[in-house]
Amino acid sequence: MIRVIIRGINDLKLRTKLILSFIVVVFVPVMIVGLFLTNELRNQALQNALEQTAVNVDRVKKRTSEVINAAYDISYLLSNDSRLARLAATQYETVYDVVKAYKEYPDIREYINLYKEISNIRIYMNNPTLLDNWEFIQPDSEIMESSWYQSAMSSSGLIGWNYLRDERDGKEYLSLIRKIDFLEDRSSAVLVINVNSRMLDAILKQETFETMIVDEQNNIISSNRPGRVGRKLADLNLSKGIMDMQSGTYDAVVNEQSAKIRIETLVPLSSLNGIRILSVFSVANIVKDANEIIILASIVIFISLIVAIVLIYGFSALLTKRMLRLSKHISKVATGNFDVTLAIDGKDEIGQLSRQFNAMVWSINELLLEVKESNQQKTRLLSSQNEIKFKMLASQINPHFLFNALESIRMKAHIKGEKEIANVVRLLGRMMRKNLEAGSRAVTLKSEIEVVRCYLEIQKFRYEDRLNYELLIDPLTQQIQILPLIIQPLVENAVIHGLENSEYGGSVRVKAALINQWMHIEVSDDGEGMDEERLDFVLRTLEEQEGESEENNRIGLRNVHMRLQLSYGSEHGLAITSAPGCGTQVKFTIPIGGGLHV
């Protein structure tokens, strides 16, 4: 797929490539960055609006709480006023007595005059001897059957907040409703205190966003937008479900426009219910300024891109014109016309190509002359080459030449700083020299271990971290004479057959120990191992006397096994143990001080 894309790009004209590169390198990143910044700008504007709304609503909540707490304080005072209890419990005989009692109890009027947070106080009580004077009112059947009155009478003194109509002026107010118990005559009354609506309106008028105070029945008690007070939330075309939400921020649709609504619930002390403060702002109005900035930035970016495309088109025209001249002269040379000269001004790459083109044409002419002269010598060269080939086939590379060549390679790698390669070449040379020098005579265990170490280091260079090895050689065994090349084939077999097919590699361990005049040698690996059937096959192969195994990889093991038996006796052959997944162990013993059986 990638090759097809690269081939397609290579087939495009230079002008198309330049425009395409501009789109990929400039236009696409600018669009991505622009979309990202646009989204971040809008989100930042919304986040700031949400934070500001939360602060505003909290401020409104605190100020509203201060206003309605005045009504709560008055209700507390009146519910514990003994003079009010006596006034309510007395059965009056004449109107004069009633009027005199009212004059002797001016507290209600004083509260109204003293607290600007309230607009009216009235007490509904069942005492036929009292007169209605807008402060003390005899409740009729309609009032007594109303939900707010019945709720107050059954609330055991808890406060209720309702949006009620005041009989005196016919207006509706947020009202505190509370039952007052008179213990002397075991009677009760309902206290209603109107909260000053103008103070609530004054609090909301300072807010930027549309803010409302609603009661439990979703009546709009106060608002900083005209025409809202006295209506229901349902009249504002809010999203379904928003009207019943409590404290929090919610997405909504107001008048078919996306909006955010912040709701904060206010439940005063000792109250059955409370009120809610709603702040509504349109998302479109919040992001309006951000959208204007985005539009302006988009126009500037679009104009810049158009100008850039025009400039790139002009530059590409200059480049392609010069490249076409170069292409025409190359086509002439391709037809065999070597008498052309190209003249393109400039010191850029195209100008360099033109000068190199002229130099190439001159060189071709010189080469043609040389070819003509060389044709005359072709017969002599052919005969000389045949003779050289014959000598090369007849010659042999002697060991000294091979060692010298390896030493030269090692020194070359060392000089160039390739210490690892130089070390591997050195080990290979040492190993080959040891192998060539090996004969039938015995060598020390130390010399044999050097060959093993060289082999393992070379393999470790090949497998890197996939191969680890460990040489556990008892110092007392290093000078013991053994057959040459008796351990190295076992190590090679462990690396090739035990670890080479393992995905994660493994480790090889060579151990030599002196125990009771016997030297014990063990070569083990933690590779794939062999199952019982495979192990039986290998053991049978070791005992074959004639011919070779069908598998060439067993010749080394059989060779070592036979040499050990011929040299030290039949009981000194190889002992092999293995299990699948547990690796393979190859062991043999050599007597110390005993002669070879040869």
XYZ file of C-alpha atoms in Angstrom:
598
model
C 0.000 0.000 0.000
C 2.793 2.411 0.941
C 4.687 1.574 -2.238
C 1.582 2.275 -4.322
C 1.169 5.675 -2.613
C 4.852 6.551 -3.114
C 4.668 5.483 -6.751
C 1.565 7.599 -7.245
C 3.269 10.635 -5.659
C 6.341 10.141 -7.853
C 4.109 10.163 -10.932
C 2.725 13.612 -10.109
C 4.115 16.727 -11.702
C 6.381 18.989 -9.665
C 3.803 21.766 -9.528
C 1.168 19.363 -8.237
C 3.611 18.025 -5.640
C 4.358 21.525 -4.341
C 0.661 22.371 -3.980
C -0.026 18.985 -2.406
C 2.871 19.416 0.030
C 1.508 22.841 0.986
C -1.900 21.337 1.685
C -0.403 18.525 3.771
C 2.250 20.548 5.598
C 0.451 23.883 6.050
C -3.251 23.760 5.273
C -4.143 20.571 7.179
C -2.181 21.510 10.355
C -3.658 25.016 10.271
C -7.153 23.590 9.983
C -6.518 21.114 12.812
C -5.070 23.822 15.045
C -7.890 26.179 14.093
C -10.582 23.652 14.939
C -8.853 22.816 18.209
C -8.481 26.462 19.216
C -12.056 27.183 18.136
C -13.383 24.391 20.287
C -11.177 25.452 23.218
C -12.282 29.077 22.872
C -15.952 28.097 22.898
C -15.440 25.742 25.826
C -13.518 28.402 27.732
C -16.297 30.924 27.175
C -18.902 28.422 28.384
C -16.761 27.443 31.364
C -16.289 31.077 32.367
C -20.028 31.656 32.044
C -20.770 28.603 34.180
C -18.335 29.716 36.860
C -19.733 33.237 36.823
C -23.279 31.880 37.017
C -22.372 29.698 39.994
C -20.905 32.710 41.787
C -23.932 34.871 40.956
C -26.436 32.251 42.062
C -24.575 31.712 45.299
C -24.596 35.459 45.927
C -28.329 35.627 45.206
C -28.899 32.691 47.538
C -27.081 34.386 50.396
C -28.861 37.719 49.954
C -32.251 36.042 49.560
C -31.568 34.003 52.692
C -30.861 37.230 54.570
C -34.199 38.673 53.450
C -36.373 35.687 54.327
C -34.523 35.104 57.618
C -36.104 38.344 58.849
C -39.509 36.735 58.403
C -38.271 33.660 60.243
C -37.042 35.762 63.176
C -40.393 37.583 63.448
C -42.285 34.291 63.329
C -40.159 32.953 66.145
C -40.856 36.041 68.273
C -44.586 35.962 67.630
C -44.903 32.224 68.291
C -43.434 32.781 71.770
C -45.248 36.059 72.585
C -47.403 35.640 75.724
C -49.273 38.908 75.127
C -50.322 37.659 71.694
C -51.492 34.415 73.307
C -53.666 36.323 75.797
C -55.095 38.515 73.074
C -56.052 35.444 71.028
C -57.465 33.495 73.981
C -59.670 36.295 75.424
C -63.355 36.228 74.713
C -64.432 39.867 74.275
C -67.891 41.150 75.183
C -67.885 44.481 73.326
C -66.279 45.999 70.274
C -64.657 48.525 72.563
C -62.828 45.777 74.380
C -61.538 44.401 71.095
C -60.349 47.786 69.850
C -58.673 48.453 73.184
C -56.891 45.113 73.012
C -55.660 45.850 69.482
C -54.282 49.215 70.617
C -52.505 47.603 73.525
C -50.771 45.191 71.099
C -49.000 47.316 68.418
C -46.194 44.708 67.846
C -47.361 43.617 64.390
C -47.375 47.163 63.026
C -44.017 47.815 64.660
C -42.508 44.735 63.019
C -43.803 45.876 59.626
C -42.329 49.338 60.104
C -39.076 48.071 61.576
C -38.268 45.288 59.092
C -38.121 46.421 55.486
C -37.673 42.758 54.439
C -41.395 42.097 55.048
C -44.486 43.812 53.665
C -47.334 42.449 55.788
C -48.199 40.187 58.744
C -51.557 38.538 59.354
C -52.787 35.970 61.809
C -55.707 33.649 61.078
C -57.418 32.488 64.325
C -60.799 31.034 65.333
C -62.115 33.586 67.913
C -65.565 34.911 66.991
C -65.203 37.841 69.407
C -62.281 39.335 67.430
C -62.678 41.784 64.588
C -60.963 41.453 61.176
C -58.494 44.331 60.859
C -56.075 42.870 58.224
C -53.824 41.773 61.073
C -56.147 39.410 62.900
C -58.445 37.593 60.483
C -61.216 35.121 61.138
C -60.634 32.337 58.566
C -63.610 31.412 56.418
C -64.322 27.979 55.006
C -62.377 28.657 51.781
C -59.229 29.546 53.711
C -59.595 26.661 56.092
C -59.946 24.224 53.198
C -56.897 25.593 51.341
C -53.817 23.358 51.094
C -51.450 25.869 52.685
C -53.736 26.333 55.719
C -54.225 22.632 56.270
C -50.505 21.971 55.793
C -49.683 24.604 58.430
C -52.181 23.176 60.892
C -50.683 19.669 60.540
C -47.025 20.654 60.473
C -46.432 20.857 64.256
C -44.916 24.316 64.084
C -42.620 23.773 61.061
C -42.477 26.612 58.557
C -43.878 26.443 55.069
C -43.031 28.770 52.156
C -45.798 29.425 49.623
C -46.671 31.967 46.985
C -49.944 33.400 48.432
C -52.419 36.143 47.576
C -52.810 38.848 50.243
C -56.470 39.746 50.783
C -55.578 43.361 51.602
C -54.058 44.417 48.240
C -54.871 41.382 46.088
C -51.186 40.794 45.228
C -49.222 37.576 45.602
C -46.158 37.334 47.829
C -43.655 34.760 48.945
C -45.092 34.069 52.387
C -43.926 32.360 55.542
C -46.728 30.176 56.912
C -46.533 28.806 60.440
C -48.874 27.370 63.046
C -48.899 29.108 66.459
C -50.151 27.150 69.455
C -51.755 28.979 72.405
C -51.370 26.745 75.416
C -53.708 28.685 77.759
C -56.913 27.815 75.940
C -55.389 25.045 73.801
C -56.198 26.904 70.630
C -54.027 27.640 67.592
C -53.657 30.144 64.788
C -51.839 30.372 61.451
C -49.235 33.091 61.010
C -48.580 34.453 57.520
C -45.700 36.867 56.871
C -45.273 38.350 53.393
C -41.682 38.776 52.165
C -41.040 42.147 50.495
C -41.118 41.372 46.756
C -39.363 44.626 45.858
C -36.301 43.577 47.843
C -36.206 40.234 46.019
C -36.542 42.044 42.689
C -33.722 44.412 43.674
C -31.434 41.461 44.366
C -32.093 39.904 40.957
C -31.816 43.131 38.965
C -28.075 43.224 39.630
C -27.568 39.922 37.774
C -26.438 39.802 34.145
C -28.058 36.510 33.235
C -31.775 35.818 33.515
C -32.346 34.835 37.146
C -35.567 33.751 38.849
C -36.804 32.666 42.263
C -39.481 29.955 42.194
C -41.423 28.175 44.923
C -42.183 24.500 45.364
C -45.096 24.664 42.906
C -42.825 26.237 40.205
C -44.446 29.652 40.607
C -42.066 32.446 39.584
C -41.848 34.650 42.691
C -39.267 37.120 41.397
C -37.308 37.678 38.167
C -34.969 40.203 36.590
C -36.849 39.889 33.289
C -40.217 41.655 32.821
C -43.372 39.614 32.503
C -42.047 36.607 34.381
C -43.417 37.165 37.935
C -46.619 35.280 38.667
C -46.182 32.821 35.813
C -45.279 29.150 35.921
C -41.964 27.678 34.792
C -43.916 25.598 32.314
C -44.896 28.833 30.526
C -41.223 29.460 29.601
C -40.998 26.447 27.274
C -38.235 24.807 29.294
C -37.067 21.269 28.588
C -39.084 18.548 30.235
C -37.600 17.442 33.528
C -35.741 20.690 34.258
C -38.619 22.079 36.341
C -38.191 19.311 38.938
C -34.389 19.422 39.149
C -32.639 20.407 42.345
C -29.182 21.980 42.834
C -26.831 21.609 39.858
C -26.068 22.758 36.309
C -28.136 21.326 33.459
C -28.396 21.520 29.681
C -31.762 22.765 28.552
C -33.696 24.152 25.627
C -35.358 27.516 26.215
C -37.530 28.877 23.448
C -36.025 26.305 21.059
C -32.465 27.497 21.807
C -29.691 25.631 23.578
C -29.123 26.980 27.080
C -27.520 26.237 30.439
C -29.486 26.409 33.706
C -27.910 26.727 37.138
C -30.253 25.715 39.983
C -29.596 26.297 43.658
C -32.058 25.151 46.356
C -32.646 27.270 49.474
C -34.375 25.549 52.410
C -34.429 27.852 55.473
C -34.088 26.569 59.017
C -37.042 24.545 60.426
C -38.854 24.598 57.088
C -40.966 21.970 55.415
C -40.053 23.182 51.984
C -37.980 25.876 50.330
C -37.441 27.865 47.204
C -35.133 27.491 44.209
C -32.959 30.047 42.432
C -32.603 29.535 38.665
C -30.111 31.281 36.419
C -30.550 30.776 32.672
C -28.182 31.825 29.916
C -28.239 31.119 26.204
C -25.234 29.250 24.813
C -25.470 31.252 21.597
C -25.153 34.546 23.467
C -22.179 33.296 25.488
C -20.201 32.115 22.473
C -21.251 35.052 20.318
C -18.025 36.991 20.876
C -15.970 33.832 20.479
C -17.749 33.062 17.200
C -17.011 36.552 15.899
C -13.319 36.099 16.691
C -13.369 32.689 15.030
C -15.012 34.070 11.882
C -12.491 36.917 11.671
C -9.576 34.520 12.197
C -10.994 32.132 9.581
C -11.220 34.929 7.032
C -7.615 35.976 7.688
C -6.398 32.367 7.479
C -8.375 31.738 4.288
C -6.950 34.847 2.593
C -3.440 33.875 3.720
C -3.870 30.397 2.290
C -5.080 31.759 -1.039
C -2.084 34.093 -1.259
C 0.233 31.222 -0.339
C -1.269 28.988 -3.039
C -0.801 31.725 -5.654
C 2.825 32.215 -4.616
C 3.508 28.488 -4.666
C 1.950 28.256 -8.101
C 4.227 31.029 -9.353
C 7.371 29.495 -7.839
C 6.441 26.073 -9.192
C 6.047 27.596 -12.688
C 9.616 28.960 -12.503
C 10.973 25.614 -11.350
C 9.087 23.488 -13.868
C 10.159 25.759 -16.748
C 13.832 25.186 -15.967
C 13.264 21.486 -15.336
C 11.547 21.134 -18.724
C 14.613 22.634 -20.455
C 16.822 20.131 -18.669
C 14.451 17.287 -19.638
C 14.559 18.275 -23.329
C 18.379 18.219 -23.408
C 18.440 14.855 -21.647
C 16.066 13.497 -24.300
C 18.472 14.674 -27.021
C 21.353 12.879 -25.341
C 19.198 9.765 -25.074
C 18.822 9.739 -28.874
C 22.614 9.728 -29.268
C 23.246 13.432 -29.769
C 26.258 14.248 -27.592
C 26.982 17.646 -29.121
C 24.471 19.546 -26.942
C 25.264 22.159 -24.294
C 22.796 23.286 -21.639
C 22.883 26.815 -20.186
C 20.656 27.409 -17.110
C 21.349 30.324 -14.797
C 21.356 30.033 -11.054
C 23.350 28.398 -8.288
C 20.532 26.250 -6.945
C 20.130 22.501 -7.432
C 18.750 22.900 -10.967
C 21.710 25.084 -11.944
C 24.055 22.462 -10.477
C 22.232 19.760 -12.434
C 22.727 21.706 -15.662
C 26.469 22.028 -15.045
C 26.724 18.381 -14.061
C 24.765 17.494 -17.187
C 27.311 19.301 -19.370
C 30.136 17.558 -17.499
C 28.395 14.208 -17.993
C 28.040 14.746 -21.743
C 31.731 15.634 -21.970
C 32.617 12.544 -19.926
C 30.487 10.354 -22.204
C 32.372 11.625 -25.225
C 35.662 10.844 -23.504
C 34.418 7.399 -22.550
C 33.402 6.649 -26.120
C 36.979 7.332 -27.208
C 38.313 5.124 -24.464
C 35.893 2.330 -25.436
C 37.158 2.413 -28.973
C 40.733 2.025 -27.745
C 39.781 -0.695 -25.262
C 38.107 -2.837 -27.940
C 41.491 -3.448 -29.489
C 42.715 -5.095 -26.267
C 39.600 -7.226 -25.674
C 41.083 -10.447 -27.121
C 44.233 -10.239 -24.992
C 42.141 -9.525 -21.881
C 39.911 -12.556 -22.475
C 42.865 -14.879 -22.778
C 44.474 -13.392 -19.676
C 41.255 -13.788 -17.676
C 40.940 -17.456 -18.626
C 44.482 -18.063 -17.475
C 43.833 -16.274 -14.169
C 40.674 -18.323 -13.588
C 42.596 -21.544 -14.153
C 45.281 -20.507 -11.675
C 42.701 -19.506 -9.098
C 40.983 -22.891 -9.376
C 44.297 -24.665 -9.114
C 45.513 -22.679 -6.140
C 44.708 -23.485 -2.475
C 44.533 -21.178 0.473
C 47.095 -22.312 3.017
C 46.451 -21.839 6.772
C 49.049 -19.130 7.169
C 47.345 -17.040 4.470
C 43.963 -17.571 6.207
C 45.304 -16.564 9.635
C 47.057 -13.527 8.171
C 43.861 -12.509 6.390
C 41.833 -12.852 9.612
C 44.444 -10.833 11.509
C 44.287 -8.119 8.836
C 40.481 -8.029 9.117
C 40.720 -7.837 12.908
C 43.236 -4.978 12.802
C 41.123 -3.128 10.238
C 38.018 -3.473 12.440
C 40.008 -2.450 15.525
C 41.356 0.668 13.776
C 37.831 1.645 12.707
C 36.581 1.286 16.266
C 34.605 -1.955 15.655
C 35.989 -3.580 18.779
C 33.249 -6.187 18.985
C 33.849 -7.360 15.400
C 37.605 -7.307 15.957
C 37.204 -9.466 19.053
C 35.018 -11.993 17.218
C 37.520 -12.227 14.326
C 40.312 -12.739 16.870
C 38.334 -15.515 18.569
C 37.566 -17.130 15.201
C 41.257 -17.097 14.276
C 42.269 -18.563 17.614
C 39.605 -21.241 17.349
C 40.629 -22.209 13.800
C 44.285 -22.329 14.776
C 43.473 -24.604 17.720
C 41.416 -26.874 15.476
C 44.167 -27.065 12.829
C 46.805 -27.765 15.452
C 44.691 -30.480 17.072
C 45.952 -33.985 16.415
C 45.859 -37.262 18.215
C 47.966 -36.051 21.100
C 46.266 -35.027 24.349
C 45.820 -31.414 25.407
C 45.126 -29.785 28.757
C 41.582 -29.088 29.875
C 42.513 -25.392 30.002
C 43.364 -25.433 26.265
C 40.101 -27.215 25.441
C 38.097 -24.711 27.522
C 39.732 -21.850 25.562
C 38.340 -23.366 22.354
C 34.922 -23.672 24.026
C 35.064 -20.090 25.251
C 35.996 -18.835 21.750
C 33.095 -20.765 20.234
C 30.593 -19.484 22.798
C 31.753 -15.872 22.426
C 31.343 -16.150 18.639
C 27.845 -17.610 19.086
C 26.983 -14.939 21.645
C 28.009 -12.314 19.063
C 25.544 -13.971 16.721
C 22.627 -14.492 19.145
C 23.321 -11.437 21.391
C 21.176 -11.566 24.544
C 19.459 -14.785 23.495
C 22.524 -16.806 24.518
C 24.158 -16.898 27.926
C 26.837 -19.302 29.092
C 28.602 -20.269 32.271
C 31.973 -22.048 32.645
C 32.326 -23.662 36.065
C 35.843 -25.104 35.916
C 37.549 -26.380 39.033
C 41.103 -24.871 39.085
C 42.476 -28.317 40.016
C 41.295 -29.720 36.679
C 42.844 -27.170 34.308
C 46.136 -29.054 33.750
C 44.573 -32.502 33.337
C 45.252 -34.061 29.936
C 42.216 -34.891 27.799
C 41.504 -35.698 24.152
C 41.377 -32.590 21.901
C 38.008 -31.339 20.618
C 36.084 -33.509 23.053
C 33.981 -30.765 24.788
C 33.529 -28.219 21.979
C 31.282 -30.531 19.850
C 29.031 -31.079 22.889
C 28.729 -27.312 23.425
C 28.037 -26.798 19.726
C 25.309 -29.455 19.837
C 23.729 -27.748 22.892
C 23.678 -24.348 21.153
C 22.411 -25.568 17.773
C 19.869 -28.193 18.831
C 18.995 -26.986 22.302
C 18.691 -23.206 21.908
C 18.649 -22.224 18.232
C 14.911 -22.908 17.739
C 13.945 -21.354 21.057
C 12.188 -17.979 20.689
C 13.689 -16.615 23.891
C 17.111 -18.328 23.657
C 18.655 -19.788 26.754
C 21.906 -20.620 28.494
C 24.670 -23.242 28.278
C 26.710 -24.389 31.251
C 30.021 -26.290 31.168
C 31.092 -27.789 34.464
C 34.343 -29.640 35.313
C 34.955 -31.029 38.792
C 37.499 -33.417 40.400
C 35.823 -36.125 42.512
C 37.763 -39.130 43.898
C 40.403 -39.261 41.173
C 37.759 -38.888 38.478
C 37.192 -35.728 36.446
C 33.489 -35.231 35.812
C 32.536 -33.152 32.762
C 28.954 -31.928 32.240
C 27.534 -29.851 29.387
C 23.933 -28.756 29.960
C 21.413 -26.372 28.420
C 17.942 -25.135 29.353
C 16.598 -25.436 25.820
C 13.683 -27.367 24.351
C 14.871 -30.800 25.509
C 13.758 -34.152 24.071
C 10.914 -36.499 24.779
C 11.531 -40.127 25.697
C 11.191 -41.417 22.130
C 13.655 -38.877 20.759
C 16.143 -39.559 23.554
C 16.017 -43.337 22.858
C 16.730 -42.638 19.194
C 19.764 -40.500 20.046
C 21.146 -43.117 22.448
C 20.760 -45.830 19.790
C 22.562 -43.626 17.298
C 25.540 -43.302 19.657
C 25.957 -47.093 19.699
C 25.913 -47.544 15.893
C 29.178 -49.143 14.794
C 28.975 -48.799 11.050
C 27.751 -46.123 8.708
C 26.360 -42.770 9.673
C 23.092 -41.746 11.193
C 20.378 -40.589 8.912
C 20.660 -37.247 10.679
C 23.981 -35.519 10.125
C 23.575 -33.528 13.357
C 24.358 -36.669 15.414
C 27.759 -37.403 13.864
C 29.565 -35.093 16.363
C 28.016 -36.790 19.399
C 28.781 -40.293 18.109
C 32.313 -39.270 17.254
C 32.934 -37.981 20.797
C 31.239 -41.040 22.303
C 33.357 -43.466 20.292
C 36.625 -41.585 21.000
C 35.947 -41.604 24.740
C 35.199 -45.331 24.732
C 38.228 -46.173 22.621
C 40.516 -43.990 24.745
C 39.298 -44.660 28.293
C 37.122 -47.750 28.090
C 33.515 -48.581 27.247
C 32.243 -47.292 30.593
C 33.456 -43.741 29.830
C 31.102 -42.889 26.977
C 28.489 -40.127 26.950
C 25.530 -40.192 29.341
C 22.586 -38.115 28.104
C 19.479 -37.127 30.047
C 16.709 -34.861 28.750
C 13.056 -33.978 29.164
C 10.737 -31.723 27.127
C 11.016 -28.123 28.293
C 13.788 -28.956 30.803
C 16.818 -28.924 28.542
C 19.493 -31.579 27.985
C 22.496 -32.738 30.077
C 25.479 -34.594 28.583
C 28.031 -36.090 31.017
C 31.198 -38.155 30.890
C 34.083 -39.016 33.234
C 37.830 -39.305 32.729
C 40.150 -41.169 35.092
C 42.973 -39.112 36.576
C 46.501 -40.562 36.215
C 45.374 -43.499 34.115
C 46.766 -44.030 30.644
C 44.803 -43.779 27.441
C 43.533 -47.086 26.080
C 45.193 -46.593 22.704
